[in-house]
PDB file of C-alpha atoms in Angstrom:
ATOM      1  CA  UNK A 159     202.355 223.906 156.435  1.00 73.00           C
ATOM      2  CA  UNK A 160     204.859 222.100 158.511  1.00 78.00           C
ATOM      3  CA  UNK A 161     205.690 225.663 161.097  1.00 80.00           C
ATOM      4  CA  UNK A 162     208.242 223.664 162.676  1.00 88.00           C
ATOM      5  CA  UNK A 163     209.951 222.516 159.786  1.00 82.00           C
ATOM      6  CA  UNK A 164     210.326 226.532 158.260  1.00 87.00           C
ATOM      7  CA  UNK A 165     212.414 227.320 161.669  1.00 88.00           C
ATOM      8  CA  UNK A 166     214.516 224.477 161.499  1.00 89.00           C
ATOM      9  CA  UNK A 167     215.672 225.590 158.143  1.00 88.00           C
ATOM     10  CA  UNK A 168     215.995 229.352 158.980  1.00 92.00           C
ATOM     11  CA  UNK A 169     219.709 228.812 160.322  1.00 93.00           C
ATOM     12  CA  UNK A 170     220.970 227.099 157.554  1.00 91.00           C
ATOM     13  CA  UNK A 171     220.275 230.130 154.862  1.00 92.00           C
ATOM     14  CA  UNK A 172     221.058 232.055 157.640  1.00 93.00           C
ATOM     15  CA  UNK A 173     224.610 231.033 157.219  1.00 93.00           C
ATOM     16  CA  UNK A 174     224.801 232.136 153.351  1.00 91.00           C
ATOM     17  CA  UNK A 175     223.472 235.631 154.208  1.00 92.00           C
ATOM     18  CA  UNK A 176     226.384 237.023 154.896  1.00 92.00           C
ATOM     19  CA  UNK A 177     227.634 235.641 151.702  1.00 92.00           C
ATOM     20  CA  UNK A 178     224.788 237.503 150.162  1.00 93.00           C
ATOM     21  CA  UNK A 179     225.457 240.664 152.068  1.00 93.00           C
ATOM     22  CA  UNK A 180     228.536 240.379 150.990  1.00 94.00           C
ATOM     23  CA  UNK A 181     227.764 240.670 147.608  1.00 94.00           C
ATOM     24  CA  UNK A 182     225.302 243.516 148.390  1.00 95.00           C
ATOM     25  CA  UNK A 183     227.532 245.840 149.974  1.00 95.00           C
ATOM     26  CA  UNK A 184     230.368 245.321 147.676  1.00 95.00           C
ATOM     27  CA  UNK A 185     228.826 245.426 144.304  1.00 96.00           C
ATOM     28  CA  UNK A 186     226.542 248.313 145.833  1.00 96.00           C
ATOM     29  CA  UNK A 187     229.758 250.651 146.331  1.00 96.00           C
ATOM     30  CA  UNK A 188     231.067 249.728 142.664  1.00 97.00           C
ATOM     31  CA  UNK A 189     228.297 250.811 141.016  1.00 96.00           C
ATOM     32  CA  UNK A 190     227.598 253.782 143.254  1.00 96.00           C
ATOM     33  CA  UNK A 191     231.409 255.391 141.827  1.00 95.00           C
ATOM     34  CA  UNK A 192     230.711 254.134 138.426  1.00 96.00           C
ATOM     35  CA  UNK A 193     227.137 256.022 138.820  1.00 96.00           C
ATOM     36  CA  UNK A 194     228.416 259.104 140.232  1.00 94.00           C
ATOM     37  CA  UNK A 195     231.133 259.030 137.195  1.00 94.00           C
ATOM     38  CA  UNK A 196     228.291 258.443 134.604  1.00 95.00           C
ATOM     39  CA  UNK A 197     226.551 261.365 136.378  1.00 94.00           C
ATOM     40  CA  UNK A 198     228.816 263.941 135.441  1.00 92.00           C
ATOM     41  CA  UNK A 199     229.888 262.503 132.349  1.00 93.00           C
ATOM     42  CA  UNK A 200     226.018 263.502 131.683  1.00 91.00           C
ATOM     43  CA  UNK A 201     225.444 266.641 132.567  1.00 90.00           C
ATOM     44  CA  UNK A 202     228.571 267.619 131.716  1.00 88.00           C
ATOM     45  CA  UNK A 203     227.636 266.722 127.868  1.00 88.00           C
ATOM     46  CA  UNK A 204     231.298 265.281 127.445  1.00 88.00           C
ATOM     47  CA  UNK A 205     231.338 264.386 123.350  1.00 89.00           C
ATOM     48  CA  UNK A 206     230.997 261.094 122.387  1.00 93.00           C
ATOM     49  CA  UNK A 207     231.323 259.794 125.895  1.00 94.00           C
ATOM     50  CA  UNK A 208     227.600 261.420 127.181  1.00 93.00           C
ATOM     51  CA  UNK A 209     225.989 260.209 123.714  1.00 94.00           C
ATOM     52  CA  UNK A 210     227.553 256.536 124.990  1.00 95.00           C
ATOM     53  CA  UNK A 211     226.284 256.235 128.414  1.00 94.00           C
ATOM     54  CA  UNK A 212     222.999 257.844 127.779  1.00 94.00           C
ATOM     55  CA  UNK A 213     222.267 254.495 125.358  1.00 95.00           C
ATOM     56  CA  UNK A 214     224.331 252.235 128.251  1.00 95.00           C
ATOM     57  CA  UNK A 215     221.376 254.111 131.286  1.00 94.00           C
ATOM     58  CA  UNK A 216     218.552 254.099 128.354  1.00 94.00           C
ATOM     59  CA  UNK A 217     219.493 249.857 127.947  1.00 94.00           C
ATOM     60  CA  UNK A 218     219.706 248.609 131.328  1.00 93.00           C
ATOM     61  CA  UNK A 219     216.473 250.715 132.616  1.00 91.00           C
ATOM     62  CA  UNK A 220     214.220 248.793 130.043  1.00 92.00           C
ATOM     63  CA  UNK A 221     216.086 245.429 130.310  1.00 91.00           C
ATOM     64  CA  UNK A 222     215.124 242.398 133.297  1.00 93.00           C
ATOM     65  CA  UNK A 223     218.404 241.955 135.372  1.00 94.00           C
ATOM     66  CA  UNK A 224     217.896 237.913 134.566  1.00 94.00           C
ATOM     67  CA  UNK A 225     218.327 238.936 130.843  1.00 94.00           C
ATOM     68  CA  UNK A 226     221.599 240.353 131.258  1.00 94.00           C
ATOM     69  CA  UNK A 227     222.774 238.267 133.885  1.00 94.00           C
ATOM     70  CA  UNK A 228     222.259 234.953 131.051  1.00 94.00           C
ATOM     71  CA  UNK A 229     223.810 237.770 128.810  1.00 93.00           C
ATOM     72  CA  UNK A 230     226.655 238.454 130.622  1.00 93.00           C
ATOM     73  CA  UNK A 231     227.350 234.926 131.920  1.00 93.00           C
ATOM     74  CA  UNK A 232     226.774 233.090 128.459  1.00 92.00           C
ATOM     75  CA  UNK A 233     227.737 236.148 126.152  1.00 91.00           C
ATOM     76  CA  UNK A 234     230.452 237.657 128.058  1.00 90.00           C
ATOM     77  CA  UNK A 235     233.238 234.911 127.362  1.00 91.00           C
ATOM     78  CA  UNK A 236     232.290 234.069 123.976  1.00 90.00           C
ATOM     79  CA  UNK A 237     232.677 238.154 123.333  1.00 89.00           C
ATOM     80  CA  UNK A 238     236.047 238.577 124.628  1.00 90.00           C
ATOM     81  CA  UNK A 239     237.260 235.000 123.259  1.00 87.00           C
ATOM     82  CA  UNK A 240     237.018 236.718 119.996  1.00 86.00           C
ATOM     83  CA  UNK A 241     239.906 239.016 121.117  1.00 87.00           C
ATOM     84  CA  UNK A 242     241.955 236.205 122.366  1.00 87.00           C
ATOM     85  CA  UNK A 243     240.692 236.824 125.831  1.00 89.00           C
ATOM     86  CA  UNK A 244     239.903 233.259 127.894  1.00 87.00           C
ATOM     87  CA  UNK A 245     237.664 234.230 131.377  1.00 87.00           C
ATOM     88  CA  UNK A 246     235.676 231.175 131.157  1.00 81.00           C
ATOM     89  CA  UNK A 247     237.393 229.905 134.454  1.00 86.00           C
ATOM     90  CA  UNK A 248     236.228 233.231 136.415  1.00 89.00           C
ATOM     91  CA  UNK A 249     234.039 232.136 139.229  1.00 91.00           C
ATOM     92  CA  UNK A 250     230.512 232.280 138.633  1.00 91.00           C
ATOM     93  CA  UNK A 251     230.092 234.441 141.380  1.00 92.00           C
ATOM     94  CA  UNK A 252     232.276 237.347 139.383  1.00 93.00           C
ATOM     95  CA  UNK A 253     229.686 237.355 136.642  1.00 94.00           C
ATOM     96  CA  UNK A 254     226.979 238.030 138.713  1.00 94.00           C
ATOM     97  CA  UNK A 255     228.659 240.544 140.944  1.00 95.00           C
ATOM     98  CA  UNK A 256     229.611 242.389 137.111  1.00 95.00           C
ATOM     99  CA  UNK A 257     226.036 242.199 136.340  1.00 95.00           C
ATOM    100  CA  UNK A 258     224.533 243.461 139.341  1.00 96.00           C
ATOM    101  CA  UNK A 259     227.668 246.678 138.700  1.00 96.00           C
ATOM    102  CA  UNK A 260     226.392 246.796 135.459  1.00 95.00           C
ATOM    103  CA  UNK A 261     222.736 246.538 135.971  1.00 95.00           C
ATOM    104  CA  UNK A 262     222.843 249.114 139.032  1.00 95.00           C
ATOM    105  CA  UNK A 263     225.132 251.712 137.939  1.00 95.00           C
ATOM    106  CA  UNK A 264     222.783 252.876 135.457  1.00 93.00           C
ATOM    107  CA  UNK A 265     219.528 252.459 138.199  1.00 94.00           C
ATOM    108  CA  UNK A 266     221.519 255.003 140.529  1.00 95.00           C
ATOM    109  CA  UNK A 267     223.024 257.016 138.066  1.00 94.00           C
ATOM    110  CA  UNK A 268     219.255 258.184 137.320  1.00 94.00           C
ATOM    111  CA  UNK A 269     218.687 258.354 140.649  1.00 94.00           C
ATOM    112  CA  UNK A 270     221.298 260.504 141.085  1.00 93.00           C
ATOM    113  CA  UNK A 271     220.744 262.521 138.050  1.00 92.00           C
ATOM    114  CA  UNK A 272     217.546 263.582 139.919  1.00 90.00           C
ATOM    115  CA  UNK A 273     218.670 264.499 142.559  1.00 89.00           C
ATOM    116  CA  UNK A 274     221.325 266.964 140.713  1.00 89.00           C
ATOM    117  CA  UNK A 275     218.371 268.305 139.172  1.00 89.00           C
ATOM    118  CA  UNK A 276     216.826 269.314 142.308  1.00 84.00           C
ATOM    119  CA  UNK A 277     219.890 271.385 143.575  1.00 81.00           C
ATOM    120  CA  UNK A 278     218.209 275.039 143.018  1.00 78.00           C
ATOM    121  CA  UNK A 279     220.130 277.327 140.941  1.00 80.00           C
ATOM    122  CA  UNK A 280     221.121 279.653 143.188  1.00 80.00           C
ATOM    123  CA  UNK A 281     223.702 276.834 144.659  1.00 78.00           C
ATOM    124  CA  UNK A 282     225.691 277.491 141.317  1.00 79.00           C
ATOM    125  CA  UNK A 283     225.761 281.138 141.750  1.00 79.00           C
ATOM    126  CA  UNK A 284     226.823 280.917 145.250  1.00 78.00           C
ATOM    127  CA  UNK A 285     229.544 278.189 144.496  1.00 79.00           C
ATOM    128  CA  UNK A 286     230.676 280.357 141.492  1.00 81.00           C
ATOM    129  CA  UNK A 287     230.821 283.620 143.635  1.00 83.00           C
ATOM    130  CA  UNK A 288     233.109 282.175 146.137  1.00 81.00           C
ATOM    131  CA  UNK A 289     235.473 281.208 142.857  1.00 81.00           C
ATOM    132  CA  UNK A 290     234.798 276.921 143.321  1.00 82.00           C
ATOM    133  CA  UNK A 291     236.556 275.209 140.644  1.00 81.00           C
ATOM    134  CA  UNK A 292     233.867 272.792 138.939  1.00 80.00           C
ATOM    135  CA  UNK A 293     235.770 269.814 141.382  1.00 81.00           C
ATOM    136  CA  UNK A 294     235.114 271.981 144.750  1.00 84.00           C
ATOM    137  CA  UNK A 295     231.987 272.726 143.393  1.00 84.00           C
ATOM    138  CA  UNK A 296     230.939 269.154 143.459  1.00 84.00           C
ATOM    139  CA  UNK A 297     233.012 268.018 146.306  1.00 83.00           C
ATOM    140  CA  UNK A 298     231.998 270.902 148.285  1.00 81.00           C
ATOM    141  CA  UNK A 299     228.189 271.801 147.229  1.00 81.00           C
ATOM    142  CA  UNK A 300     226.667 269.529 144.785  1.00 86.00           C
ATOM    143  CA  UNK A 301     227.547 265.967 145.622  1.00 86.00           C
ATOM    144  CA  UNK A 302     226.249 266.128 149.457  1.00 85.00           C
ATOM    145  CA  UNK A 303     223.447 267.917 148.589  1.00 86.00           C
ATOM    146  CA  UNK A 304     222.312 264.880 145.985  1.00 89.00           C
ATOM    147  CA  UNK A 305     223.450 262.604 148.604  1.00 89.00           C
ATOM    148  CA  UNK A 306     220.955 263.998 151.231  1.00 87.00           C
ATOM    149  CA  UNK A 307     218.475 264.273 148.194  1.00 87.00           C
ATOM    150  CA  UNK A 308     218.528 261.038 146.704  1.00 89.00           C
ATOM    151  CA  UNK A 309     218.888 259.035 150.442  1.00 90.00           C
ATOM    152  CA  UNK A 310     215.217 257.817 150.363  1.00 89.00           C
ATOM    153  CA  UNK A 311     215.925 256.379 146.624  1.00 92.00           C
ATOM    154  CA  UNK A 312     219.161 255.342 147.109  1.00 93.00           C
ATOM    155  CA  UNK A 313     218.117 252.945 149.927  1.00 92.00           C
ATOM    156  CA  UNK A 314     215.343 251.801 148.017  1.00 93.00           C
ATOM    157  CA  UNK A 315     217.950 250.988 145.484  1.00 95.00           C
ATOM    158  CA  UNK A 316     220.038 248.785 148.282  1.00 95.00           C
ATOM    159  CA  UNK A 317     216.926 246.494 149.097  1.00 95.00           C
ATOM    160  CA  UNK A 318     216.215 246.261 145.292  1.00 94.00           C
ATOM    161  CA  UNK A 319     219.956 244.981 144.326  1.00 95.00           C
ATOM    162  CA  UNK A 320     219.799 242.232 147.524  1.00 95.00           C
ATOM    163  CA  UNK A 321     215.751 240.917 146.074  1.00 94.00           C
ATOM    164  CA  UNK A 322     218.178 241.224 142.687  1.00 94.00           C
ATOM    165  CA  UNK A 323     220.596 238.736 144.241  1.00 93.00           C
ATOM    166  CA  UNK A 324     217.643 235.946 144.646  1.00 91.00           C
ATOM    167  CA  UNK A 325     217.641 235.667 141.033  1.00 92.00           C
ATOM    168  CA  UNK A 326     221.564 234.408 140.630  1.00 92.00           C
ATOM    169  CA  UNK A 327     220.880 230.828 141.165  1.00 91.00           C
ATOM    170  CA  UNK A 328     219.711 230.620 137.784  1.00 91.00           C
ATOM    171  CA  UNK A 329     223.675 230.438 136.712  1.00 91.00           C
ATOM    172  CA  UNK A 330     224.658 228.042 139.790  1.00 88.00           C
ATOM    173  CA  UNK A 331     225.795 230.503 142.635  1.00 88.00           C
ATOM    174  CA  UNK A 332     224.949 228.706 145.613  1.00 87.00           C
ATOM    175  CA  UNK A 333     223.307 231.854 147.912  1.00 88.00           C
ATOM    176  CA  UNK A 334     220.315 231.830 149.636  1.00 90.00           C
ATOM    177  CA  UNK A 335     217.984 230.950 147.155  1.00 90.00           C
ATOM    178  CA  UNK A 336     220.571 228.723 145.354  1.00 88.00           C
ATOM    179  CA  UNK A 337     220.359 226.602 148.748  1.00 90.00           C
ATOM    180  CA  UNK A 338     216.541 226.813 148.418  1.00 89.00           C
ATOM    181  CA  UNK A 339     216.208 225.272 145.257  1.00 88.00           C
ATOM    182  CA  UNK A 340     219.024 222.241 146.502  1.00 89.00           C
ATOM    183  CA  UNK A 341     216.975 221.608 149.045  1.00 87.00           C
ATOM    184  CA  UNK A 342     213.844 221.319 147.185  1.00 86.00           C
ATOM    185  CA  UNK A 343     215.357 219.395 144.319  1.00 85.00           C
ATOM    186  CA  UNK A 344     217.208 217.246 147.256  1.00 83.00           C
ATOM    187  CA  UNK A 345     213.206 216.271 148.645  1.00 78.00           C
ATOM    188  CA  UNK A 346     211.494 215.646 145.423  1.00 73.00           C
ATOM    189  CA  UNK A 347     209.506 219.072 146.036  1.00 68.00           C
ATOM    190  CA  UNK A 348     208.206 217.835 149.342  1.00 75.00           C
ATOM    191  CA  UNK A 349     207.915 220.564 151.999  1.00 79.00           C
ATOM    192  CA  UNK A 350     209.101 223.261 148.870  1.00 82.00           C
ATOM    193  CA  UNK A 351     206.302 225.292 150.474  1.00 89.00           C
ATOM    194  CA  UNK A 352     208.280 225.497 154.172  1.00 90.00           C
ATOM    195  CA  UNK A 353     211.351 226.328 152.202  1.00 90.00           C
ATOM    196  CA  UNK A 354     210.750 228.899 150.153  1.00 92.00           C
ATOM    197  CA  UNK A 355     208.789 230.670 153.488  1.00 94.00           C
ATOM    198  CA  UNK A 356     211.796 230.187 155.441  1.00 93.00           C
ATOM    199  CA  UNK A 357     214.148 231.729 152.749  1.00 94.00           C
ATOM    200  CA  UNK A 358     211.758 234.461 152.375  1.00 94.00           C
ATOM    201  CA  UNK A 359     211.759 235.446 156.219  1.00 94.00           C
ATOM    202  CA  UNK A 360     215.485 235.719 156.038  1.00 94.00           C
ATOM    203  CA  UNK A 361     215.225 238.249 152.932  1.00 95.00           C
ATOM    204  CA  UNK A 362     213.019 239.990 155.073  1.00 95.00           C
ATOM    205  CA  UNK A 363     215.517 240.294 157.802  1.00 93.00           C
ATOM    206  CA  UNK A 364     218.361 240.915 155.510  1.00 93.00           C
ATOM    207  CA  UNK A 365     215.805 244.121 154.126  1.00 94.00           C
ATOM    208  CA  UNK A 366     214.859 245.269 157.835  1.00 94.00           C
ATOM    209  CA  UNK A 367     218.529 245.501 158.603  1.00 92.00           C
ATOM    210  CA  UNK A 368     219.369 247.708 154.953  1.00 92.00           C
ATOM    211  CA  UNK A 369     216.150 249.767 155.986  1.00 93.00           C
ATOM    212  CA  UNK A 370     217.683 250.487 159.327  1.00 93.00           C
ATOM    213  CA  UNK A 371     220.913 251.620 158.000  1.00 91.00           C
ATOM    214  CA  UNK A 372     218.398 253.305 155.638  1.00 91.00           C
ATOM    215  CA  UNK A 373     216.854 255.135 158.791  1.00 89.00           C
ATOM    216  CA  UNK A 374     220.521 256.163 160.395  1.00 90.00           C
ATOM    217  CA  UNK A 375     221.813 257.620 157.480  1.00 87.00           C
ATOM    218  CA  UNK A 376     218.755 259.268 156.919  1.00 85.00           C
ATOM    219  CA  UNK A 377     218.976 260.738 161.040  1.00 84.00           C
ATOM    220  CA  UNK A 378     222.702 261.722 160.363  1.00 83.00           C
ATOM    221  CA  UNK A 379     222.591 264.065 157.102  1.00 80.00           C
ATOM    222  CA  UNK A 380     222.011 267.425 157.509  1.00 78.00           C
ATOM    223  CA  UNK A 381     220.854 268.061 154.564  1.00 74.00           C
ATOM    224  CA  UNK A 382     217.762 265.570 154.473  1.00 76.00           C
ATOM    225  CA  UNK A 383     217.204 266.686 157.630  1.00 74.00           C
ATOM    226  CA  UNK A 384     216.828 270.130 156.714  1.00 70.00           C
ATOM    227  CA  UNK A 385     214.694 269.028 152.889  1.00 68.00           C
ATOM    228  CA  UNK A 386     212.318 266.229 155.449  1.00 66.00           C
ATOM    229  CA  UNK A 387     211.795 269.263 157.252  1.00 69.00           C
ATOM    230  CA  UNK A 388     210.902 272.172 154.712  1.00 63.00           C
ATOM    231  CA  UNK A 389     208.787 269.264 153.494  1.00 65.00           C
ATOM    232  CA  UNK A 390     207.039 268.652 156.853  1.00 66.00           C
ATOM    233  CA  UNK A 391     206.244 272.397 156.898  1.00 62.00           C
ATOM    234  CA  UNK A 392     204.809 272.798 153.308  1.00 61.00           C
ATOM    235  CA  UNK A 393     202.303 269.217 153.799  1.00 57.00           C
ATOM    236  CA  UNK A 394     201.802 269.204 157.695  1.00 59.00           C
ATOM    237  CA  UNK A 395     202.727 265.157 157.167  1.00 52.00           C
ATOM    238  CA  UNK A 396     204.982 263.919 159.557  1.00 51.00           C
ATOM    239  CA  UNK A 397     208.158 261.384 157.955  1.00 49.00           C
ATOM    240  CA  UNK A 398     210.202 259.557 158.780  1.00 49.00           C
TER     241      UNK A 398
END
């Protein structure tokens, strides 16, 4: 193992992280909304709809995100083609970032949904008692109570989608591990050992630095604060 070698190649995938982060952040937010959205489509039991997305969260929990990424990026244009719809010139970076929506939204939306489930019943009565409408009882009560609930998950969720991202090469986007592979194919496999060990200490930084936004968010809600704390009190285990 060629030590030397790993650090000289550190800055160039260094230079597509942010490309990567990038996609993290952004595809992250998407499918946070479109989980929220699903959430209360669900518990609210809307007809049809809830039947719908209940099959949509049931399908992309038992599917690998490589499946529906070839899905999506092979299927996707051929699909829509049928209804006189041509997106075979998107950017191969779109149908990843649609995948990763896809593929997460229905990941948090459970998350979420257990969090919701958590909220003790006598949050309803209060919420009710002060005469919330069902959106101030959400905006007000339910949603940053989940939030400070499902934190832990939720970041565990954020360093899942960016080890997610290390698997979009296999359509051509050009990211970290998309260099990785150019550079291994470009030296006939020789020193593939020092690259894939440099790629992987970037990950790792790229993960340290979500787990330490991770740790602030954690620090600045209330309400974990409070639930860390009750839970402190009942094991006598210190948390972070």
């Amino acid at each position: 193992m060629d030590f030397a070698y790993v650090i000289s190649l550190i800055p160039a995938f260094m230079a597509k992280l942010p490309y990567t982060l990038l996609i993290v952040v952004g595809c992250y937010a998407v499918a946070f909304v479109l989980a929220y959205l699903i959430l209360r489509v669900r518990v609210d039991r809307v007809p049809v709809l809830s039947a719908v997305l209940d099959v949509y969260v049931s399908f992309v929990r038992c599917e690998p995100i490589v499946l529906l990424l070839f899905l999506i990026y092979f299927g996707l244009p051929q699909l829509l083609f049928g209804f006189g719809i041509d997106i075979s010139s998107a950017s191969k970076t779109a149908f990843a970032c649609v995948t990763l929506v896809f593929f997460n939204a229905g990941w948090l939306s459970e998350i979420l949904r257990g969090a919701y489930l958590s909220v003790t019943p006598d949050q309803f009565e209060l919420a009710d008692s002060l005469g919330y409408s069902k959106g101030q009882l959400w905006r007000r009560t339910l949603l940053p109570q989940i939030i400070g609930i499902a934190i832990p998950d939720l970041g565990n969720a954020a360093v899942d989608l960016l080890k997610d991202t290390s698997l979009l090469y296999t359509i051509g986007v050009i990211d970290m591990m998309g260099l990785a592979s150019i550079k291994v194919a470009n030296n006939y496999g020789v020193h593939q050992s020092e690259v894939y060990l440099a790629v992987a200490l970037v990950y790792w930084t790229a993960a340290l630095v979500i787990e330490a936004v991770i740790y602030l968010a954690k620090r600045s809600n209330r309400y974990y604060r409070v639930i860390d704390a009750l839970s402190r009190d009942r094991t006598g285990i210190a948390r972070v």
